[in-house]
């Protein structure tokens, strides 16, 4: 019996579960326009996992990277949910990400 | 180079993506909840059995991750139906189960609230009513 995959699968569910939390918090404090940076960070983590010798370290870093990529696509939907009133909307001004005017011209990805 | 991270990332992303899209589509069309739940449960357990029996680290990792996300999707069918009852996910009037929900739950609607770009500010009640009117609900 090889328990590696099933244990990794359970840890993946926990990392995805964290994704629900940070997407809500991230949208609240930063706003959805930071999505390209989250997407880029996720891709960097997956690339970084290639250079980790540890099997568990590499696998978990890869999953964390994938969950950041997924979460970056959820930020736009979360912004709409907060604007409709399903989640608390932050009335304070949100920090503008670098190159915000360029980012605004890009369609925010969503799955 | 250690490819286990990239393989795990791909399996996790595909599992989340396929789960996210297919749960919404299947829940909207299926006349029952129990059948897709049962199928996802069997598929998820089969994938986990594959992960346990696989000698390859890559295959075990990918099957283990995909299996767990499919097992979670089994729960998601019920959670998605609750979203439809609350009006947070659009009801499909063509589906008799959803037609019943539309008739019995005052918040249920066929409006897809998420199918619009964010405005950068909270919407007023009047604007929310206007969106519902435009969507014909």
PDB file of C-alpha atoms in Angstrom:
ATOM      1  CA  UNK A   1       0.000   0.000   0.000  1.00  0.00           C
ATOM      2  CA  UNK A   2       1.303   3.400  -1.025  1.00  0.00           C
ATOM      3  CA  UNK A   3      -0.189   6.050   1.253  1.00  0.00           C
ATOM      4  CA  UNK A   4       1.637   8.949  -0.379  1.00  0.00           C
ATOM      5  CA  UNK A   5      -1.137   9.991  -2.785  1.00  0.00           C
ATOM      6  CA  UNK A   6      -4.055   9.733  -0.352  1.00  0.00           C
ATOM      7  CA  UNK A   7      -2.250  11.654   2.402  1.00  0.00           C
ATOM      8  CA  UNK A   8      -1.172  14.255  -0.160  1.00  0.00           C
ATOM      9  CA  UNK A   9      -4.814  14.432  -1.313  1.00  0.00           C
ATOM     10  CA  UNK A  10      -6.038  15.166   2.229  1.00  0.00           C
ATOM     11  CA  UNK A  11      -3.364  17.847   2.684  1.00  0.00           C
ATOM     12  CA  UNK A  12      -4.437  19.283  -0.694  1.00  0.00           C
ATOM     13  CA  UNK A  13      -8.023  19.629   0.600  1.00  0.00           C
ATOM     14  CA  UNK A  14      -6.678  21.531   3.636  1.00  0.00           C
ATOM     15  CA  UNK A  15      -4.660  23.867   1.386  1.00  0.00           C
ATOM     16  CA  UNK A  16      -7.742  24.426  -0.826  1.00  0.00           C
ATOM     17  CA  UNK A  17      -9.714  25.122   2.377  1.00  0.00           C
ATOM     18  CA  UNK A  18      -7.166  27.806   3.309  1.00  0.00           C
ATOM     19  CA  UNK A  19      -7.775  29.218  -0.181  1.00  0.00           C
ATOM     20  CA  UNK A  20     -11.412  29.978   0.718  1.00  0.00           C
ATOM     21  CA  UNK A  21     -10.169  31.985   3.703  1.00  0.00           C
ATOM     22  CA  UNK A  22      -7.397  33.980   2.041  1.00  0.00           C
ATOM     23  CA  UNK A  23      -9.483  34.785  -1.063  1.00  0.00           C
ATOM     24  CA  UNK A  24     -12.135  36.397   1.207  1.00  0.00           C
ATOM     25  CA  UNK A  25      -9.539  38.228   3.327  1.00  0.00           C
ATOM     26  CA  UNK A  26      -7.349  39.163   0.357  1.00  0.00           C
ATOM     27  CA  UNK A  27     -10.274  40.675  -1.535  1.00  0.00           C
ATOM     28  CA  UNK A  28     -11.417  42.524   1.602  1.00  0.00           C
ATOM     29  CA  UNK A  29      -8.065  44.126   2.395  1.00  0.00           C
ATOM     30  CA  UNK A  30      -6.339  44.325  -1.018  1.00  0.00           C
ATOM     31  CA  UNK A  31      -9.098  44.139  -3.638  1.00  0.00           C
ATOM     32  CA  UNK A  32      -9.363  41.910  -6.691  1.00  0.00           C
ATOM     33  CA  UNK A  33      -7.006  44.025  -8.831  1.00  0.00           C
ATOM     34  CA  UNK A  34      -4.033  42.301  -7.200  1.00  0.00           C
ATOM     35  CA  UNK A  35      -4.942  39.102  -9.091  1.00  0.00           C
ATOM     36  CA  UNK A  36      -1.950  39.137 -11.536  1.00  0.00           C
ATOM     37  CA  UNK A  37       0.479  39.228  -8.593  1.00  0.00           C
ATOM     38  CA  UNK A  38      -1.227  36.320  -6.858  1.00  0.00           C
ATOM     39  CA  UNK A  39      -1.246  34.414 -10.164  1.00  0.00           C
ATOM     40  CA  UNK A  40       2.457  35.171 -10.680  1.00  0.00           C
ATOM     41  CA  UNK A  41       3.326  34.134  -7.119  1.00  0.00           C
ATOM     42  CA  UNK A  42       1.467  30.835  -7.610  1.00  0.00           C
ATOM     43  CA  UNK A  43       3.387  30.118 -10.827  1.00  0.00           C
ATOM     44  CA  UNK A  44       6.687  31.016  -9.090  1.00  0.00           C
ATOM     45  CA  UNK A  45       5.910  28.573  -6.264  1.00  0.00           C
ATOM     46  CA  UNK A  46       5.249  25.772  -8.780  1.00  0.00           C
ATOM     47  CA  UNK A  47       8.559  26.586 -10.533  1.00  0.00           C
ATOM     48  CA  UNK A  48      10.278  26.719  -7.115  1.00  0.00           C
ATOM     49  CA  UNK A  49       8.918  23.241  -6.296  1.00  0.00           C
ATOM     50  CA  UNK A  50      11.040  21.867  -9.160  1.00  0.00           C
ATOM     51  CA  UNK A  51      14.177  22.773  -7.210  1.00  0.00           C
ATOM     52  CA  UNK A  52      13.190  21.310  -3.824  1.00  0.00           C
ATOM     53  CA  UNK A  53      14.841  17.964  -3.234  1.00  0.00           C
ATOM     54  CA  UNK A  54      12.315  16.903  -0.581  1.00  0.00           C
ATOM     55  CA  UNK A  55       9.394  14.928  -2.068  1.00  0.00           C
ATOM     56  CA  UNK A  56       6.882  16.229   0.482  1.00  0.00           C
ATOM     57  CA  UNK A  57       8.262  19.758   0.351  1.00  0.00           C
ATOM     58  CA  UNK A  58       8.094  19.864  -3.440  1.00  0.00           C
ATOM     59  CA  UNK A  59       4.620  18.289  -3.613  1.00  0.00           C
ATOM     60  CA  UNK A  60       3.123  20.638  -0.991  1.00  0.00           C
ATOM     61  CA  UNK A  61       4.774  23.718  -2.517  1.00  0.00           C
ATOM     62  CA  UNK A  62       3.356  22.713  -5.914  1.00  0.00           C
ATOM     63  CA  UNK A  63      -0.149  22.299  -4.470  1.00  0.00           C
ATOM     64  CA  UNK A  64       0.145  25.638  -2.643  1.00  0.00           C
ATOM     65  CA  UNK A  65       1.189  27.270  -5.933  1.00  0.00           C
ATOM     66  CA  UNK A  66      -1.790  25.699  -7.737  1.00  0.00           C
ATOM     67  CA  UNK A  67      -4.169  26.939  -5.028  1.00  0.00           C
ATOM     68  CA  UNK A  68      -2.783  30.494  -5.421  1.00  0.00           C
ATOM     69  CA  UNK A  69      -3.339  30.278  -9.196  1.00  0.00           C
ATOM     70  CA  UNK A  70      -6.920  29.115  -8.576  1.00  0.00           C
ATOM     71  CA  UNK A  71      -7.496  31.775  -5.894  1.00  0.00           C
ATOM     72  CA  UNK A  72      -6.300  34.528  -8.239  1.00  0.00           C
ATOM     73  CA  UNK A  73      -9.190  33.581 -10.540  1.00  0.00           C
ATOM     74  CA  UNK A  74     -11.673  33.703  -7.636  1.00  0.00           C
ATOM     75  CA  UNK A  75     -10.843  37.268  -6.522  1.00  0.00           C
ATOM     76  CA  UNK A  76     -13.076  38.910  -9.147  1.00  0.00           C
ATOM     77  CA  UNK A  77     -16.077  36.770  -8.195  1.00  0.00           C
ATOM     78  CA  UNK A  78     -15.401  37.483  -4.518  1.00  0.00           C
ATOM     79  CA  UNK A  79     -15.353  41.245  -5.234  1.00  0.00           C
ATOM     80  CA  UNK A  80     -18.794  40.937  -6.864  1.00  0.00           C
ATOM     81  CA  UNK A  81     -20.083  38.878  -3.887  1.00  0.00           C
ATOM     82  CA  UNK A  82     -18.942  41.604  -1.478  1.00  0.00           C
ATOM     83  CA  UNK A  83     -20.473  44.373  -3.620  1.00  0.00           C
ATOM     84  CA  UNK A  84     -23.841  42.581  -3.695  1.00  0.00           C
ATOM     85  CA  UNK A  85     -23.727  42.251   0.095  1.00  0.00           C
ATOM     86  CA  UNK A  86     -23.180  38.503   0.532  1.00  0.00           C
ATOM     87  CA  UNK A  87     -19.892  39.264   2.298  1.00  0.00           C
ATOM     88  CA  UNK A  88     -18.866  42.353   4.269  1.00  0.00           C
ATOM     89  CA  UNK A  89     -17.504  45.035   1.944  1.00  0.00           C
ATOM     90  CA  UNK A  90     -14.505  47.056   3.118  1.00  0.00           C
ATOM     91  CA  UNK A  91     -15.384  50.761   3.048  1.00  0.00           C
ATOM     92  CA  UNK A  92     -11.759  51.855   3.472  1.00  0.00           C
ATOM     93  CA  UNK A  93      -9.796  52.557   0.263  1.00  0.00           C
ATOM     94  CA  UNK A  94      -7.842  49.557  -0.964  1.00  0.00           C
ATOM     95  CA  UNK A  95      -4.123  49.748  -1.822  1.00  0.00           C
ATOM     96  CA  UNK A  96      -3.635  50.118  -5.563  1.00  0.00           C
ATOM     97  CA  UNK A  97      -1.356  47.459  -7.019  1.00  0.00           C
ATOM     98  CA  UNK A  98       1.594  48.549  -9.199  1.00  0.00           C
ATOM     99  CA  UNK A  99       0.525  49.071 -12.844  1.00  0.00           C
ATOM    100  CA  UNK A 100      -3.129  49.186 -11.786  1.00  0.00           C
ATOM    101  CA  UNK A 101      -4.229  51.064 -14.931  1.00  0.00           C
ATOM    102  CA  UNK A 102      -2.804  48.309 -17.152  1.00  0.00           C
ATOM    103  CA  UNK A 103      -4.347  45.579 -14.972  1.00  0.00           C
ATOM    104  CA  UNK A 104      -7.779  47.236 -15.254  1.00  0.00           C
ATOM    105  CA  UNK A 105      -7.630  46.780 -19.036  1.00  0.00           C
ATOM    106  CA  UNK A 106      -7.113  43.028 -18.702  1.00  0.00           C
ATOM    107  CA  UNK A 107     -10.133  40.770 -18.251  1.00  0.00           C
ATOM    108  CA  UNK A 108      -9.843  39.235 -14.749  1.00  0.00           C
ATOM    109  CA  UNK A 109      -9.737  35.457 -15.211  1.00  0.00           C
ATOM    110  CA  UNK A 110     -12.359  33.272 -13.617  1.00  0.00           C
ATOM    111  CA  UNK A 111     -13.007  29.554 -13.784  1.00  0.00           C
TER     112      UNK A 111
ATOM    113  CA  UNK B   1      14.820  18.732 -11.008  1.00  0.00           C
ATOM    114  CA  UNK B   2      12.062  17.300  -8.828  1.00  0.00           C
ATOM    115  CA  UNK B   3       8.837  17.001 -10.828  1.00  0.00           C
ATOM    116  CA  UNK B   4       6.553  15.787  -8.018  1.00  0.00           C
ATOM    117  CA  UNK B   5       5.595  19.390  -7.154  1.00  0.00           C
ATOM    118  CA  UNK B   6       4.627  20.238 -10.733  1.00  0.00           C
ATOM    119  CA  UNK B   7       2.644  16.984 -11.084  1.00  0.00           C
ATOM    120  CA  UNK B   8       0.871  17.680  -7.765  1.00  0.00           C
ATOM    121  CA  UNK B   9       0.165  21.272  -8.826  1.00  0.00           C
ATOM    122  CA  UNK B  10      -1.340  20.131 -12.115  1.00  0.00           C
ATOM    123  CA  UNK B  11      -3.518  17.504 -10.392  1.00  0.00           C
ATOM    124  CA  UNK B  12      -4.679  20.028  -7.771  1.00  0.00           C
ATOM    125  CA  UNK B  13      -5.476  22.701 -10.364  1.00  0.00           C
ATOM    126  CA  UNK B  14      -7.324  20.261 -12.638  1.00  0.00           C
ATOM    127  CA  UNK B  15      -9.197  18.805  -9.650  1.00  0.00           C
ATOM    128  CA  UNK B  16     -10.322  22.241  -8.453  1.00  0.00           C
ATOM    129  CA  UNK B  17     -11.154  23.486 -11.950  1.00  0.00           C
ATOM    130  CA  UNK B  18     -13.062  20.429 -13.156  1.00  0.00           C
ATOM    131  CA  UNK B  19     -14.844  20.139  -9.811  1.00  0.00           C
ATOM    132  CA  UNK B  20     -15.796  23.811  -9.772  1.00  0.00           C
ATOM    133  CA  UNK B  21     -17.222  23.745 -13.315  1.00  0.00           C
ATOM    134  CA  UNK B  22     -18.759  20.274 -13.401  1.00  0.00           C
ATOM    135  CA  UNK B  23     -20.499  20.461  -9.981  1.00  0.00           C
ATOM    136  CA  UNK B  24     -22.291  23.661 -11.076  1.00  0.00           C
ATOM    137  CA  UNK B  25     -23.239  22.259 -14.500  1.00  0.00           C
ATOM    138  CA  UNK B  26     -24.341  18.835 -13.262  1.00  0.00           C
ATOM    139  CA  UNK B  27     -26.262  20.202 -10.248  1.00  0.00           C
ATOM    140  CA  UNK B  28     -28.121  22.609 -12.541  1.00  0.00           C
ATOM    141  CA  UNK B  29     -29.190  19.816 -14.917  1.00  0.00           C
ATOM    142  CA  UNK B  30     -29.577  16.714 -12.761  1.00  0.00           C
ATOM    143  CA  UNK B  31     -33.149  15.935 -11.599  1.00  0.00           C
ATOM    144  CA  UNK B  32     -31.709  14.371  -8.423  1.00  0.00           C
ATOM    145  CA  UNK B  33     -28.829  15.201  -6.082  1.00  0.00           C
ATOM    146  CA  UNK B  34     -28.230  11.684  -4.812  1.00  0.00           C
ATOM    147  CA  UNK B  35     -27.200  10.180  -8.161  1.00  0.00           C
ATOM    148  CA  UNK B  36     -24.313  12.599  -8.965  1.00  0.00           C
ATOM    149  CA  UNK B  37     -23.290  12.425  -5.276  1.00  0.00           C
ATOM    150  CA  UNK B  38     -23.132   8.618  -5.452  1.00  0.00           C
ATOM    151  CA  UNK B  39     -21.214   8.658  -8.751  1.00  0.00           C
ATOM    152  CA  UNK B  40     -18.663  11.174  -7.378  1.00  0.00           C
ATOM    153  CA  UNK B  41     -18.302   9.072  -4.222  1.00  0.00           C
ATOM    154  CA  UNK B  42     -17.612   5.876  -6.218  1.00  0.00           C
ATOM    155  CA  UNK B  43     -15.258   7.680  -8.641  1.00  0.00           C
ATOM    156  CA  UNK B  44     -13.378   9.359  -5.768  1.00  0.00           C
ATOM    157  CA  UNK B  45     -12.960   6.063  -3.895  1.00  0.00           C
ATOM    158  CA  UNK B  46     -11.799   4.333  -7.102  1.00  0.00           C
ATOM    159  CA  UNK B  47      -9.182   7.065  -7.649  1.00  0.00           C
ATOM    160  CA  UNK B  48      -8.012   6.676  -4.023  1.00  0.00           C
ATOM    161  CA  UNK B  49      -7.781   2.894  -4.497  1.00  0.00           C
ATOM    162  CA  UNK B  50      -5.630   3.579  -7.562  1.00  0.00           C
ATOM    163  CA  UNK B  51      -3.434   5.922  -5.490  1.00  0.00           C
ATOM    164  CA  UNK B  52      -2.990   3.297  -2.753  1.00  0.00           C
ATOM    165  CA  UNK B  53      -2.123   0.527  -5.211  1.00  0.00           C
ATOM    166  CA  UNK B  54       0.196   2.592  -7.421  1.00  0.00           C
ATOM    167  CA  UNK B  55       3.917   2.043  -6.983  1.00  0.00           C
ATOM    168  CA  UNK B  56       4.770   5.244  -8.868  1.00  0.00           C
ATOM    169  CA  UNK B  57       5.097   8.325  -6.686  1.00  0.00           C
ATOM    170  CA  UNK B  58       3.796  10.554  -9.485  1.00  0.00           C
ATOM    171  CA  UNK B  59       0.757   8.424 -10.245  1.00  0.00           C
ATOM    172  CA  UNK B  60      -0.053   7.904  -6.565  1.00  0.00           C
ATOM    173  CA  UNK B  61       0.222  11.656  -5.909  1.00  0.00           C
ATOM    174  CA  UNK B  62      -1.901  12.673  -8.900  1.00  0.00           C
ATOM    175  CA  UNK B  63      -4.596  10.032  -8.256  1.00  0.00           C
ATOM    176  CA  UNK B  64      -4.633  10.792  -4.515  1.00  0.00           C
ATOM    177  CA  UNK B  65      -5.178  14.518  -5.116  1.00  0.00           C
ATOM    178  CA  UNK B  66      -7.774  14.032  -7.879  1.00  0.00           C
ATOM    179  CA  UNK B  67      -9.606  11.417  -5.795  1.00  0.00           C
ATOM    180  CA  UNK B  68      -9.864  13.669  -2.743  1.00  0.00           C
ATOM    181  CA  UNK B  69     -11.140  16.599  -4.808  1.00  0.00           C
ATOM    182  CA  UNK B  70     -13.760  14.318  -6.431  1.00  0.00           C
ATOM    183  CA  UNK B  71     -14.801  13.069  -2.943  1.00  0.00           C
ATOM    184  CA  UNK B  72     -15.182  16.711  -1.907  1.00  0.00           C
ATOM    185  CA  UNK B  73     -17.283  17.307  -5.044  1.00  0.00           C
ATOM    186  CA  UNK B  74     -19.677  14.623  -3.746  1.00  0.00           C
ATOM    187  CA  UNK B  75     -20.397  16.994  -0.821  1.00  0.00           C
ATOM    188  CA  UNK B  76     -20.430  20.017  -3.097  1.00  0.00           C
ATOM    189  CA  UNK B  77     -23.619  18.875  -4.898  1.00  0.00           C
ATOM    190  CA  UNK B  78     -25.545  19.423  -1.659  1.00  0.00           C
ATOM    191  CA  UNK B  79     -23.731  22.691  -0.931  1.00  0.00           C
ATOM    192  CA  UNK B  80     -24.478  23.922  -4.470  1.00  0.00           C
ATOM    193  CA  UNK B  81     -28.190  23.133  -4.037  1.00  0.00           C
ATOM    194  CA  UNK B  82     -28.135  25.226  -0.834  1.00  0.00           C
ATOM    195  CA  UNK B  83     -26.581  28.121  -2.814  1.00  0.00           C
ATOM    196  CA  UNK B  84     -29.427  27.831  -5.346  1.00  0.00           C
ATOM    197  CA  UNK B  85     -31.983  27.941  -2.490  1.00  0.00           C
ATOM    198  CA  UNK B  86     -30.330  31.114  -1.142  1.00  0.00           C
ATOM    199  CA  UNK B  87     -30.187  32.691  -4.607  1.00  0.00           C
ATOM    200  CA  UNK B  88     -26.386  32.712  -4.602  1.00  0.00           C
ATOM    201  CA  UNK B  89     -26.249  30.386  -7.611  1.00  0.00           C
ATOM    202  CA  UNK B  90     -28.707  30.601 -10.530  1.00  0.00           C
ATOM    203  CA  UNK B  91     -31.619  28.172 -10.606  1.00  0.00           C
ATOM    204  CA  UNK B  92     -32.392  26.389 -13.875  1.00  0.00           C
ATOM    205  CA  UNK B  93     -36.169  26.611 -14.428  1.00  0.00           C
ATOM    206  CA  UNK B  94     -35.941  23.743 -16.966  1.00  0.00           C
ATOM    207  CA  UNK B  95     -34.874  21.368 -14.182  1.00  0.00           C
ATOM    208  CA  UNK B  96     -37.972  20.173 -12.246  1.00  0.00           C
ATOM    209  CA  UNK B  97     -35.994  20.069  -8.955  1.00  0.00           C
ATOM    210  CA  UNK B  98     -34.889  23.676  -9.473  1.00  0.00           C
ATOM    211  CA  UNK B  99     -38.405  24.698 -10.565  1.00  0.00           C
ATOM    212  CA  UNK B 100     -39.602  23.382  -7.171  1.00  0.00           C
ATOM    213  CA  UNK B 101     -36.874  25.365  -5.404  1.00  0.00           C
ATOM    214  CA  UNK B 102     -37.878  28.525  -7.326  1.00  0.00           C
ATOM    215  CA  UNK B 103     -41.486  27.973  -6.189  1.00  0.00           C
ATOM    216  CA  UNK B 104     -40.663  27.248  -2.519  1.00  0.00           C
ATOM    217  CA  UNK B 105     -37.660  29.460  -1.680  1.00  0.00           C
ATOM    218  CA  UNK B 106     -38.301  33.216  -1.935  1.00  0.00           C
ATOM    219  CA  UNK B 107     -34.577  34.042  -2.353  1.00  0.00           C
ATOM    220  CA  UNK B 108     -34.043  31.516  -5.172  1.00  0.00           C
ATOM    221  CA  UNK B 109     -33.623  33.156  -8.585  1.00  0.00           C
ATOM    222  CA  UNK B 110     -32.437  32.398 -12.098  1.00  0.00           C
ATOM    223  CA  UNK B 111     -30.163  35.476 -11.985  1.00  0.00           C
ATOM    224  CA  UNK B 112     -26.443  34.691 -12.199  1.00  0.00           C
ATOM    225  CA  UNK B 113     -25.196  37.418  -9.872  1.00  0.00           C
ATOM    226  CA  UNK B 114     -21.533  36.722 -10.566  1.00  0.00           C
ATOM    227  CA  UNK B 115     -21.787  37.219 -14.342  1.00  0.00           C
ATOM    228  CA  UNK B 116     -20.705  40.871 -14.178  1.00  0.00           C
ATOM    229  CA  UNK B 117     -17.529  42.814 -13.527  1.00  0.00           C
ATOM    230  CA  UNK B 118     -16.999  44.396 -10.084  1.00  0.00           C
ATOM    231  CA  UNK B 119     -17.824  48.122  -9.892  1.00  0.00           C
ATOM    232  CA  UNK B 120     -15.364  48.917  -7.095  1.00  0.00           C
ATOM    233  CA  UNK B 121     -18.108  49.938  -4.620  1.00  0.00           C
ATOM    234  CA  UNK B 122     -21.033  48.279  -2.838  1.00  0.00           C
ATOM    235  CA  UNK B 123     -24.253  48.231  -4.866  1.00  0.00           C
ATOM    236  CA  UNK B 124     -27.376  49.953  -3.587  1.00  0.00           C
ATOM    237  CA  UNK B 125     -30.589  47.977  -3.069  1.00  0.00           C
ATOM    238  CA  UNK B 126     -32.045  49.788  -6.073  1.00  0.00           C
ATOM    239  CA  UNK B 127     -29.108  48.715  -8.283  1.00  0.00           C
ATOM    240  CA  UNK B 128     -29.478  45.110  -7.117  1.00  0.00           C
ATOM    241  CA  UNK B 129     -33.206  45.208  -7.994  1.00  0.00           C
ATOM    242  CA  UNK B 130     -32.329  46.709 -11.388  1.00  0.00           C
ATOM    243  CA  UNK B 131     -29.914  43.839 -12.155  1.00  0.00           C
ATOM    244  CA  UNK B 132     -32.646  41.343 -11.268  1.00  0.00           C
ATOM    245  CA  UNK B 133     -35.138  43.196 -13.504  1.00  0.00           C
ATOM    246  CA  UNK B 134     -32.686  43.257 -16.437  1.00  0.00           C
ATOM    247  CA  UNK B 135     -32.099  39.530 -16.023  1.00  0.00           C
ATOM    248  CA  UNK B 136     -35.871  39.036 -16.255  1.00  0.00           C
ATOM    249  CA  UNK B 137     -36.224  37.465 -12.820  1.00  0.00           C
TER     250      UNK B 137
END
